[in-house]
mmCIF file of N, CA and C in Angstrom:
data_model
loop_
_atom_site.group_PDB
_atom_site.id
_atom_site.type_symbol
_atom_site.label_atom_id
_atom_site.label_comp_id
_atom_site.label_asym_id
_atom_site.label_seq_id
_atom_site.Cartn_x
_atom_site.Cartn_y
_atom_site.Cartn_z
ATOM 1 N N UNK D 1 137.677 71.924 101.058
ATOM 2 C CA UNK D 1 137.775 72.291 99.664
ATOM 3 C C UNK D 1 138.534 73.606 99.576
ATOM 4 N N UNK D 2 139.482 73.983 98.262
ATOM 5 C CA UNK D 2 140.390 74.778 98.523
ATOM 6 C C UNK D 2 140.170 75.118 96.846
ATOM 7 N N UNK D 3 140.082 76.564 96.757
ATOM 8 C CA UNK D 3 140.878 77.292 95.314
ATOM 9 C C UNK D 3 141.709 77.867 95.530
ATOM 10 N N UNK D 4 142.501 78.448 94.533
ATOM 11 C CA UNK D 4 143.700 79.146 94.281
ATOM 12 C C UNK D 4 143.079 80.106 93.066
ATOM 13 N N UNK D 5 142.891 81.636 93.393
ATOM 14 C CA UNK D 5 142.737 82.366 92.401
ATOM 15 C C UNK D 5 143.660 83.255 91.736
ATOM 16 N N UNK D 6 144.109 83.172 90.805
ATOM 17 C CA UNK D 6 145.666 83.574 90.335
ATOM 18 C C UNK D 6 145.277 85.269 89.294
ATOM 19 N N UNK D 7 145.409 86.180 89.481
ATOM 20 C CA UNK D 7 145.163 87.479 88.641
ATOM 21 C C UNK D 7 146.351 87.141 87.649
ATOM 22 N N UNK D 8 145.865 86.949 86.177
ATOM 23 C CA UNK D 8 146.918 87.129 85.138
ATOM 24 C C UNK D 8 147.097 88.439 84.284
ATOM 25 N N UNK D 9 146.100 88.876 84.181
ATOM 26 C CA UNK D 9 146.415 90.168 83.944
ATOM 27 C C UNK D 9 144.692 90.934 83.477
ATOM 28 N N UNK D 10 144.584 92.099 83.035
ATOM 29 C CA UNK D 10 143.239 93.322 83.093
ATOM 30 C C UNK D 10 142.557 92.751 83.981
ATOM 31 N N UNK D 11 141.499 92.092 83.794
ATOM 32 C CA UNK D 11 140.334 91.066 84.652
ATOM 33 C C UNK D 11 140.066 90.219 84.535
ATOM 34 N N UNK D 12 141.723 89.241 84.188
ATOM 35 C CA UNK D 12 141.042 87.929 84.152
ATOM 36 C C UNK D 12 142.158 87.472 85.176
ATOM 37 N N UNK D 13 141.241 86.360 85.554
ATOM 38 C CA UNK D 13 142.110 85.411 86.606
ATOM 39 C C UNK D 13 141.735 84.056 85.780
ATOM 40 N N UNK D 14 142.889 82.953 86.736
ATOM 41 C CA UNK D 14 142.542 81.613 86.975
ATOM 42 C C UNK D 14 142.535 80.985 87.900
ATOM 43 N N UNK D 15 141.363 80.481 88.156
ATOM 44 C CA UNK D 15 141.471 79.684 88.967
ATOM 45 C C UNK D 15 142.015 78.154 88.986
ATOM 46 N N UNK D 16 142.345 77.770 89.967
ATOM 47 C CA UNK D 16 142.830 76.119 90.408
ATOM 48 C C UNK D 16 142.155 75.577 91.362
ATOM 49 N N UNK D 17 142.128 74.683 91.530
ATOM 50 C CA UNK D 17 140.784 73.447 92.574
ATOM 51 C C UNK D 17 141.880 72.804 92.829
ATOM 52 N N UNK D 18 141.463 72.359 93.896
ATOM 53 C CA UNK D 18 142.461 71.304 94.887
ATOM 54 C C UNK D 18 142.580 69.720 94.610
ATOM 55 N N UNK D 19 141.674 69.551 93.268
ATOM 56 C CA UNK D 19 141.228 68.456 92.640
ATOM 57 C C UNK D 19 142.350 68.650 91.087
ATOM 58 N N UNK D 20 142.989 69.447 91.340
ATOM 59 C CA UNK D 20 143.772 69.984 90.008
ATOM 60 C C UNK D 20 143.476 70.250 88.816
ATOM 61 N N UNK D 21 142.316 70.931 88.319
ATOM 62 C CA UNK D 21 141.333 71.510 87.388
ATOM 63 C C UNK D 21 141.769 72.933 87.784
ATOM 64 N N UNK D 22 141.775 73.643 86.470
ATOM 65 C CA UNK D 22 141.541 74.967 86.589
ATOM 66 C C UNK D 22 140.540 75.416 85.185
ATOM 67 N N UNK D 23 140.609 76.585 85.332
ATOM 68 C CA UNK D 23 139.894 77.564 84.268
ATOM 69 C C UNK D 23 139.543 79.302 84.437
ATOM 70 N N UNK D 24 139.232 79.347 84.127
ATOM 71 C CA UNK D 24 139.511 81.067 83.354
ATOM 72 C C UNK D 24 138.322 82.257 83.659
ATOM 73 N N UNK D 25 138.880 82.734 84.236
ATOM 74 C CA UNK D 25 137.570 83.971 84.320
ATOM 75 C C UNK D 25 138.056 85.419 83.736
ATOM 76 N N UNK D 26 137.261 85.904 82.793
ATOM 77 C CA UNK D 26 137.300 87.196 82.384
ATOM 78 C C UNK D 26 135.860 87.842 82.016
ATOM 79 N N UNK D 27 136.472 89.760 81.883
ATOM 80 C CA UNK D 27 134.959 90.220 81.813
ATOM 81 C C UNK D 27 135.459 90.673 80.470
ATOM 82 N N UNK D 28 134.429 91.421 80.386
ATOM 83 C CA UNK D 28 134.023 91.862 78.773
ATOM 84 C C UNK D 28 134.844 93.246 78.719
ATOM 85 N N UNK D 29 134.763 93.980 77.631
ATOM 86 C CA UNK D 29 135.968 95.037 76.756
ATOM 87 C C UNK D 29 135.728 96.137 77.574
ATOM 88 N N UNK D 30 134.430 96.116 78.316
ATOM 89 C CA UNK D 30 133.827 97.402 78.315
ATOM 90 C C UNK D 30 134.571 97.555 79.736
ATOM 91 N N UNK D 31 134.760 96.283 80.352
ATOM 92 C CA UNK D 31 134.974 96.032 82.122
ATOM 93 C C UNK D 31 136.376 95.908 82.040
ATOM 94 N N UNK D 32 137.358 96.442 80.908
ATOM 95 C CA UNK D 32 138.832 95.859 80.977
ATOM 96 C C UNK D 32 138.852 94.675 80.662
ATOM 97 N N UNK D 33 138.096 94.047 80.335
ATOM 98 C CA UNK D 33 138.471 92.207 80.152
ATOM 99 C C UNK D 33 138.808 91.988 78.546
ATOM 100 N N UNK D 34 139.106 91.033 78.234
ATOM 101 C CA UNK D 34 139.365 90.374 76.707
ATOM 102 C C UNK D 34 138.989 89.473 76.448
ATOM 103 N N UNK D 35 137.688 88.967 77.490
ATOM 104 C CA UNK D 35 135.978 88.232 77.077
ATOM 105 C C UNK D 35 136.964 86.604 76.381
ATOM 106 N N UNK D 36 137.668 86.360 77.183
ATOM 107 C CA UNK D 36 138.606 85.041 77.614
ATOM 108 C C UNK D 36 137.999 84.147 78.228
ATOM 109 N N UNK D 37 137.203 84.225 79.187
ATOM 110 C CA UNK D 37 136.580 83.128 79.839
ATOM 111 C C UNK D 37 135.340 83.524 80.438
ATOM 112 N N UNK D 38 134.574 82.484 80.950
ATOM 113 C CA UNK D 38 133.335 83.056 82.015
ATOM 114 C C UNK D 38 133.519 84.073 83.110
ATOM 115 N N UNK D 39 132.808 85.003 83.036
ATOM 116 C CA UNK D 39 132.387 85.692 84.267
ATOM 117 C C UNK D 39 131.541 84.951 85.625
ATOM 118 N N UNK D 40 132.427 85.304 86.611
ATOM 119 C CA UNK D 40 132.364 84.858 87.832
ATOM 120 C C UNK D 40 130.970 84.689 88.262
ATOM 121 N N UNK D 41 130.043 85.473 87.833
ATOM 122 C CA UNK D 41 128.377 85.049 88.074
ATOM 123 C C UNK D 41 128.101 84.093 87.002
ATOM 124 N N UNK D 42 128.610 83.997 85.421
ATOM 125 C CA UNK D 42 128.159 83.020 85.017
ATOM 126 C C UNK D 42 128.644 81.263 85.649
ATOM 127 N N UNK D 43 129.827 81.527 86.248
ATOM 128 C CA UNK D 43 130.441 80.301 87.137
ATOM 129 C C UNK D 43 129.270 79.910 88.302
ATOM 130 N N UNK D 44 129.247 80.714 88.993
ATOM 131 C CA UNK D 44 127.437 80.416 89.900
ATOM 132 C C UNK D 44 126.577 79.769 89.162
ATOM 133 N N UNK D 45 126.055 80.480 88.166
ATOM 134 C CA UNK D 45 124.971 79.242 87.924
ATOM 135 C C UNK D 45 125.650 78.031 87.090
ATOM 136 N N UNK D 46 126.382 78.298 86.534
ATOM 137 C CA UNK D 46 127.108 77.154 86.101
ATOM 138 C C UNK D 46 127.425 75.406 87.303
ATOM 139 N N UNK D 47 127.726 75.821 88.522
ATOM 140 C CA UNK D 47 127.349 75.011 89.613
ATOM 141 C C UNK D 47 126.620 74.538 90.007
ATOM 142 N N UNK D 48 125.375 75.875 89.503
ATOM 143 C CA UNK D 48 124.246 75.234 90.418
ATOM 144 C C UNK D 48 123.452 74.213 89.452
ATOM 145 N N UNK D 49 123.759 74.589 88.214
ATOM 146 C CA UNK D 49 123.395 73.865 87.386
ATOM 147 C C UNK D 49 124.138 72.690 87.351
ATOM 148 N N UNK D 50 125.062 72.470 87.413
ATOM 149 C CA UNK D 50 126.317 71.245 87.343
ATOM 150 C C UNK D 50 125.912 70.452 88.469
ATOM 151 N N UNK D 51 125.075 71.223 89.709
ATOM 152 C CA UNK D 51 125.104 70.240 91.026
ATOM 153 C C UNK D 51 123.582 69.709 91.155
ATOM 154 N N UNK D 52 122.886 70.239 90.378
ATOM 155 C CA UNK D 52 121.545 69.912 90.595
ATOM 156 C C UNK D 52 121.029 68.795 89.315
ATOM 157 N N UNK D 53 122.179 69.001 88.539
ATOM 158 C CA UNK D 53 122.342 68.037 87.497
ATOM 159 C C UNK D 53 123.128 66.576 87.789
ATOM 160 N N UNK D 54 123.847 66.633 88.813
ATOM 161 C CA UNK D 54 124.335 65.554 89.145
ATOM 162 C C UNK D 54 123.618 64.863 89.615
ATOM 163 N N UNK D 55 122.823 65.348 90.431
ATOM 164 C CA UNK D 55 121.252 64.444 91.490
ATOM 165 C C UNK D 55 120.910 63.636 90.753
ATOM 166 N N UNK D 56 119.849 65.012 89.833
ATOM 167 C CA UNK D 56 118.936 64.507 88.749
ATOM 168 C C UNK D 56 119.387 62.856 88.289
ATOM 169 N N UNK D 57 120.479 63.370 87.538
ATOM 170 C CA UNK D 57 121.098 61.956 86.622
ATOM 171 C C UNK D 57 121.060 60.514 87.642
ATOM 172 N N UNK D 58 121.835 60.707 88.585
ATOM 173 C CA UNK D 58 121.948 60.012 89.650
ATOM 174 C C UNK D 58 120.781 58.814 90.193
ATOM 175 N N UNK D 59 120.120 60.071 90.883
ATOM 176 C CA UNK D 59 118.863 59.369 91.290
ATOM 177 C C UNK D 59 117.697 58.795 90.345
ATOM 178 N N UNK D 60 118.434 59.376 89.222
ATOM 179 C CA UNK D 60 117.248 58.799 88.184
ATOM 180 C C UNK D 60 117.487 57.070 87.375
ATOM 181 N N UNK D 61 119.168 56.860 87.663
ATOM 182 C CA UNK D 61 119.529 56.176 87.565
ATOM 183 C C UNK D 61 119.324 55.220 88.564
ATOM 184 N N UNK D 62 119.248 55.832 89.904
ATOM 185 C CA UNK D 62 119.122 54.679 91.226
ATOM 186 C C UNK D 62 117.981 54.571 90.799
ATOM 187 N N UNK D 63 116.622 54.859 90.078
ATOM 188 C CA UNK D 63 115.614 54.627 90.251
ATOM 189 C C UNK D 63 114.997 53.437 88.379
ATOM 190 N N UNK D 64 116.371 53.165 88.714
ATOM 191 C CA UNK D 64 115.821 52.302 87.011
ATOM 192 C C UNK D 64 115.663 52.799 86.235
ATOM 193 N N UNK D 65 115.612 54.371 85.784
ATOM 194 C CA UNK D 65 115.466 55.016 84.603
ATOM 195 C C UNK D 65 116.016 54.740 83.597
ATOM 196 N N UNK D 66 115.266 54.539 82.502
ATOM 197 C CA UNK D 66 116.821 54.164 81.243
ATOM 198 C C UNK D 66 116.849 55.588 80.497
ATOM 199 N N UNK D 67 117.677 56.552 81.578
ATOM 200 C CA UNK D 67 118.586 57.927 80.980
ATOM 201 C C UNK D 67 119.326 57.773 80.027
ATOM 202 N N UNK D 68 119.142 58.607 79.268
ATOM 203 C CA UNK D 68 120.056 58.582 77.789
ATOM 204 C C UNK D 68 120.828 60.040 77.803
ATOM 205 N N UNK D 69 120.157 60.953 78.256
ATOM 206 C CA UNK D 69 120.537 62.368 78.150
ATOM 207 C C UNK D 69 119.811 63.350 79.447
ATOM 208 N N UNK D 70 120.522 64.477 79.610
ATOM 209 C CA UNK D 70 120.157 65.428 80.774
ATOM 210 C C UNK D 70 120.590 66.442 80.195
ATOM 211 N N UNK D 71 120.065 67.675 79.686
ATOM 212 C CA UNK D 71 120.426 68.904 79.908
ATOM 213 C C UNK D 71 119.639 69.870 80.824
ATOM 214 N N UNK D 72 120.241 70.505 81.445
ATOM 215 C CA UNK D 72 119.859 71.552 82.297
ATOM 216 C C UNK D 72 120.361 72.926 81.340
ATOM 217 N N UNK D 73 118.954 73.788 81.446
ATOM 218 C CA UNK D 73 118.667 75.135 80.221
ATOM 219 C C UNK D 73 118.709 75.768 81.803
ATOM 220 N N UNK D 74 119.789 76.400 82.472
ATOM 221 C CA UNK D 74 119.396 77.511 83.324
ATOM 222 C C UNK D 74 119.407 79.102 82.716
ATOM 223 N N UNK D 75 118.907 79.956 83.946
ATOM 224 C CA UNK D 75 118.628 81.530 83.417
ATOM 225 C C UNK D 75 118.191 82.247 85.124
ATOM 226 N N UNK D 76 119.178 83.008 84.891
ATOM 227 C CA UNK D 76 119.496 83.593 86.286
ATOM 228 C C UNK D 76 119.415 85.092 85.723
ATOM 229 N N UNK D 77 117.993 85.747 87.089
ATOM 230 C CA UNK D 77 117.801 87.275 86.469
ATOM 231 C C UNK D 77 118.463 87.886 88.051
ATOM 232 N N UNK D 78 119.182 89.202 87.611
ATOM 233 C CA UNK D 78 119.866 89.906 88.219
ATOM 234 C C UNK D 78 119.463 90.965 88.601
ATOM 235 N N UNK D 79 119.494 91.487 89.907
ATOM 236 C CA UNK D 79 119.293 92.720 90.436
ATOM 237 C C UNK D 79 119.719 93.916 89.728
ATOM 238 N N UNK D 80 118.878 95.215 89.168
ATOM 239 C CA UNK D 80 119.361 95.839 88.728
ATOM 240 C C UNK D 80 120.061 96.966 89.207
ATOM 241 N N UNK D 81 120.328 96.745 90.583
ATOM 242 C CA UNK D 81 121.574 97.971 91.373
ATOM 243 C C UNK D 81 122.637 97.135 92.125
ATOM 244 N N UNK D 82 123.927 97.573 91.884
ATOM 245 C CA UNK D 82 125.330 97.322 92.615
ATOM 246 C C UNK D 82 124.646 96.535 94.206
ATOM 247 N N UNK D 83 124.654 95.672 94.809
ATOM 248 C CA UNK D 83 125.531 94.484 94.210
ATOM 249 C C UNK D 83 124.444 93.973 93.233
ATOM 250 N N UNK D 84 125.017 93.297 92.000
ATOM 251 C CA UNK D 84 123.675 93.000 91.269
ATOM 252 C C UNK D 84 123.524 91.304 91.735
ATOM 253 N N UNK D 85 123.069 90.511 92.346
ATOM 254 C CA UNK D 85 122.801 89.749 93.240
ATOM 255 C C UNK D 85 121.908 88.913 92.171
ATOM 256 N N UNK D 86 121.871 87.391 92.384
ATOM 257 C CA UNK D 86 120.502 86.837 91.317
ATOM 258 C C UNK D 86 119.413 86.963 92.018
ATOM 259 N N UNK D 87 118.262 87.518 91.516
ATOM 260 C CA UNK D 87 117.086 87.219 92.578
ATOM 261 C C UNK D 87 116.011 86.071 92.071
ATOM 262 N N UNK D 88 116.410 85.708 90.910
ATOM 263 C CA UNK D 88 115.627 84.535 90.619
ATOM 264 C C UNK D 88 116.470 84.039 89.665
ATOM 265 N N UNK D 89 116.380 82.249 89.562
ATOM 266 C CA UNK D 89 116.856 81.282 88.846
ATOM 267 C C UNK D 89 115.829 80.299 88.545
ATOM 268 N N UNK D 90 116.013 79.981 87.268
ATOM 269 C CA UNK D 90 115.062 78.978 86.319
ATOM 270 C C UNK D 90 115.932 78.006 85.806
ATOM 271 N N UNK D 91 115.321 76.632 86.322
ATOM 272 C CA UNK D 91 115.945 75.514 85.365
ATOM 273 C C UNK D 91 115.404 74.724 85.015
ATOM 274 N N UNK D 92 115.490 74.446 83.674
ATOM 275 C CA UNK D 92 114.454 73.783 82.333
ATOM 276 C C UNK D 92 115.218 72.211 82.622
ATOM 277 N N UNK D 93 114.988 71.388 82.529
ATOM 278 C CA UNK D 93 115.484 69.989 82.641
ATOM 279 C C UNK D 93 114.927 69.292 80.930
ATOM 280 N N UNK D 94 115.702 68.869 79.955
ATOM 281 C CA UNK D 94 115.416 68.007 79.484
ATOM 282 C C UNK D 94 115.965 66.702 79.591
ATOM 283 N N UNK D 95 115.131 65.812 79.869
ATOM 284 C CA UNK D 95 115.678 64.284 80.184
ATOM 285 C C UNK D 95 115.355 64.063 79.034
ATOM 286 N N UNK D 96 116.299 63.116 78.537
ATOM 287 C CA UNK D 96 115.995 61.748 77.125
ATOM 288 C C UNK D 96 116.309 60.561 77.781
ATOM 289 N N UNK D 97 115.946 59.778 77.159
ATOM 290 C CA UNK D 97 115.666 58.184 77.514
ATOM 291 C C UNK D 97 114.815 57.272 77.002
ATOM 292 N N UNK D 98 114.568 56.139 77.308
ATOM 293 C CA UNK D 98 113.233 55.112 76.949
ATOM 294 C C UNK D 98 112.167 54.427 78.158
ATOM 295 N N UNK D 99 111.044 55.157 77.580
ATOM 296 C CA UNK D 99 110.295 55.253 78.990
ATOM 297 C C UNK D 99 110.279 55.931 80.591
ATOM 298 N N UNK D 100 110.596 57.000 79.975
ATOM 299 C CA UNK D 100 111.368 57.575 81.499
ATOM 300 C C UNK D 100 109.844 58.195 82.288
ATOM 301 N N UNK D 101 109.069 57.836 83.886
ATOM 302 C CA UNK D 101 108.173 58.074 83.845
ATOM 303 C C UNK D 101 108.157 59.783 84.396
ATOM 304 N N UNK D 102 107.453 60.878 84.220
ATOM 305 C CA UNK D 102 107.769 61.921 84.871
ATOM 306 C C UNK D 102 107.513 61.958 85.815
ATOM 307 N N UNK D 103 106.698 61.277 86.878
ATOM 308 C CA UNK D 103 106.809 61.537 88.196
ATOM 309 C C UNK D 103 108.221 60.934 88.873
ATOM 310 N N UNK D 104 109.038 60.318 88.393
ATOM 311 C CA UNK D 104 110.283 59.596 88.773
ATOM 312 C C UNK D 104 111.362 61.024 88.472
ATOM 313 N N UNK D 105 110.893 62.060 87.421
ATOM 314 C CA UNK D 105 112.064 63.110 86.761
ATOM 315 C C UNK D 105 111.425 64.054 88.222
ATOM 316 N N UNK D 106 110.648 64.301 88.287
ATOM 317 C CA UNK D 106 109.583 65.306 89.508
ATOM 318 C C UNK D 106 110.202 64.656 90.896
ATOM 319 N N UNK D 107 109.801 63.683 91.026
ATOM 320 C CA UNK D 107 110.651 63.164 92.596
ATOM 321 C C UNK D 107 112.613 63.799 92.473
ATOM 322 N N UNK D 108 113.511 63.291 91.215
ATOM 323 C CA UNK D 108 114.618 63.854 91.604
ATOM 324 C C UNK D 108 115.150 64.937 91.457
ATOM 325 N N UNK D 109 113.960 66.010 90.741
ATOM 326 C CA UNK D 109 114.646 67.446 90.966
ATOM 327 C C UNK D 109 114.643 67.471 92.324
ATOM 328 N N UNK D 110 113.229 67.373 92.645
ATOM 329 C CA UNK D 110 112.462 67.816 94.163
ATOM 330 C C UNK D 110 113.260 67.217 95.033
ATOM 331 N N UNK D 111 113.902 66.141 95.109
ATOM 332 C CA UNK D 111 115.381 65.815 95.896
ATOM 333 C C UNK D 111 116.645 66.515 96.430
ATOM 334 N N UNK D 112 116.920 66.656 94.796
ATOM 335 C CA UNK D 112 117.627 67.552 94.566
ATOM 336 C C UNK D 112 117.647 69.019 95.107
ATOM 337 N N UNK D 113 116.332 69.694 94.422
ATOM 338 C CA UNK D 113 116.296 71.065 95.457
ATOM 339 C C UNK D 113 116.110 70.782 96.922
ATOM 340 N N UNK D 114 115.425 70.052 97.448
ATOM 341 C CA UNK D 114 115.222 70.284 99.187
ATOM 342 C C UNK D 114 115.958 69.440 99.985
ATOM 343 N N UNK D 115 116.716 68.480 99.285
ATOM 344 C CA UNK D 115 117.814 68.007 100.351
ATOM 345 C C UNK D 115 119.329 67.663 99.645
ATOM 346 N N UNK D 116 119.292 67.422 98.775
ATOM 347 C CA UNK D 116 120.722 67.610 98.143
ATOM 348 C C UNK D 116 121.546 68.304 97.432
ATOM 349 N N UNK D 117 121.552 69.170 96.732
ATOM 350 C CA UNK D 117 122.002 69.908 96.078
ATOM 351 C C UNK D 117 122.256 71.101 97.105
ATOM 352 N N UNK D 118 124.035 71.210 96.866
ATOM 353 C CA UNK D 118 124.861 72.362 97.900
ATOM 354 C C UNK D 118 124.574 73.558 97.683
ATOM 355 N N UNK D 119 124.602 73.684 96.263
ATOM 356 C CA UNK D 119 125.037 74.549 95.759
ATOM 357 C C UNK D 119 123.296 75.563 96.103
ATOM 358 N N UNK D 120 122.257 74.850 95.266
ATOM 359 C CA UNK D 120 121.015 75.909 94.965
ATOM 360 C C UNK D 120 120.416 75.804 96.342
ATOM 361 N N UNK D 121 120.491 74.986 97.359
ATOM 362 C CA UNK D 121 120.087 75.180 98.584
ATOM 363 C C UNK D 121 121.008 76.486 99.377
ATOM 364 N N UNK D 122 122.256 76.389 99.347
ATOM 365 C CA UNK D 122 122.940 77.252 99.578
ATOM 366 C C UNK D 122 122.058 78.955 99.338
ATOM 367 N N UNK D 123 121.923 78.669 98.251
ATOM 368 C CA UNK D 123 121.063 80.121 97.557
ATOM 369 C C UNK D 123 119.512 80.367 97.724
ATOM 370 N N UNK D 124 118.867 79.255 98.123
ATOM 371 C CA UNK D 124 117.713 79.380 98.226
ATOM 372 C C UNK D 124 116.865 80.754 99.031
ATOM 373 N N UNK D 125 117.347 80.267 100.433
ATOM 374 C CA UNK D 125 116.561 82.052 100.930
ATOM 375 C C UNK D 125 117.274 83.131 100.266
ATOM 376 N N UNK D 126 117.737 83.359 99.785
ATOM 377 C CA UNK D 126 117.498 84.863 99.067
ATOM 378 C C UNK D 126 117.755 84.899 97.560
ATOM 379 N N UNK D 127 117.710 83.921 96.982
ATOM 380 C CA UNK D 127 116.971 83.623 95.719
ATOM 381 C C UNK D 127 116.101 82.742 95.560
ATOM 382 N N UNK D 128 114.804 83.487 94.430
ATOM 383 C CA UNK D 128 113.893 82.456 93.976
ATOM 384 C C UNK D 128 114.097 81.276 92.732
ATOM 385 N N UNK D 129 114.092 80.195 93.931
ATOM 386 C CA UNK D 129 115.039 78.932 92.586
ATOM 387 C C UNK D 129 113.665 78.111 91.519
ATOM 388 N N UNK D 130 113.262 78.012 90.933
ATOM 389 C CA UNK D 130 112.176 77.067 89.925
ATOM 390 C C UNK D 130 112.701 76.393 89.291
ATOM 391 N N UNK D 131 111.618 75.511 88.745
ATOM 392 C CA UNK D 131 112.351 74.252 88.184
ATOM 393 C C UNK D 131 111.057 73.833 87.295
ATOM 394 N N UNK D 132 111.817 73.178 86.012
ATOM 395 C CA UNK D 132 110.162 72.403 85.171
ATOM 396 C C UNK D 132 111.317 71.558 84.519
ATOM 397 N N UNK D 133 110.423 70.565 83.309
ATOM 398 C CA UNK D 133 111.233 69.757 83.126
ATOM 399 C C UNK D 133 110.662 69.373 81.821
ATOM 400 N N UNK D 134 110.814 68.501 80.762
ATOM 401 C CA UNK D 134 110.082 67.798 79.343
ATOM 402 C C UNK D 134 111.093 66.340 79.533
ATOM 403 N N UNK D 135 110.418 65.650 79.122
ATOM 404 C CA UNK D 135 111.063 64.301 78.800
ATOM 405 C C UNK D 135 110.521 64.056 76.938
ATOM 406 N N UNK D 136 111.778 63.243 76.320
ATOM 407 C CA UNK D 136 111.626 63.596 75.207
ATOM 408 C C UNK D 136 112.387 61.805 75.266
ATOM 409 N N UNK D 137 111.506 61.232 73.924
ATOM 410 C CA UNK D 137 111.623 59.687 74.162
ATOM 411 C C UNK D 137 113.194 59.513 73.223
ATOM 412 N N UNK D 138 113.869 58.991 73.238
ATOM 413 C CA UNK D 138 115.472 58.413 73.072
ATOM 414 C C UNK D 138 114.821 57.268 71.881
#
């Protein structure tokens, strides 16, 4: 896997993926930026959320679920000294669907965090990752 991070100008860059997607990172007025795109820590959880959301859906689907909807509500708290590092991450899962049972939503986070997902396993020892979930009937 390959990016290309391109500086366009104050503090924003773009990036490119080797999949040919790009997008935009900038900081805020105060940091030189012109608050153009996500900041590079909001891109982190943005992944981890994007990858732990892919499972979810996935396996919930291998498992007969009739999924209608998935959002993942993450919230990543930050160290308050240079490097500011996440030291804990929370992700709210709402599933929609018809009949979806919750021990079937509970089996594919729990998948998800301890054997599939790159991204929040990646982060696990030195962040604290949680997880809860609501199912809401479709």
């Amino acid at each position: 896997m390959k990016m290309q991070i391109q500086w366009e100008n104050g503090v924003a860059f773009k990036a490119n993926s080797e999949s040919g997607h790009s997008y935009y990172m900038d900081g805020a007025s105060e940091m030189g930026g012109e608050n153009k795109g996500m900041r590079p820590m909001e891109m982190i959880l943005a992944g981890v959320a994007g990858c732990t959301s892919f499972d979810v859906v996935t396996i919930l689907k291998k498992s007969r679920q009739d999924i209608q909807g998935c959002i993942a509500e993450i919230v990543g708290k930050r160290s308050d000294t240079v490097p500011k590092v996440f030291t804990e991450i929370h992700i709210h899962f709402v599933v929609s669907g018809k009949n979806i049972k919750p021990n079937m939503v509970e089996r594919a986070i729990n998948l998800s965090a301890e054997k599939y997902c790159s991204a929040s396993i990646m982060l696990k020892n030195t962040v604290k990752i949680t997880h809860d979930f609501e199912i809401k009937e479709a």
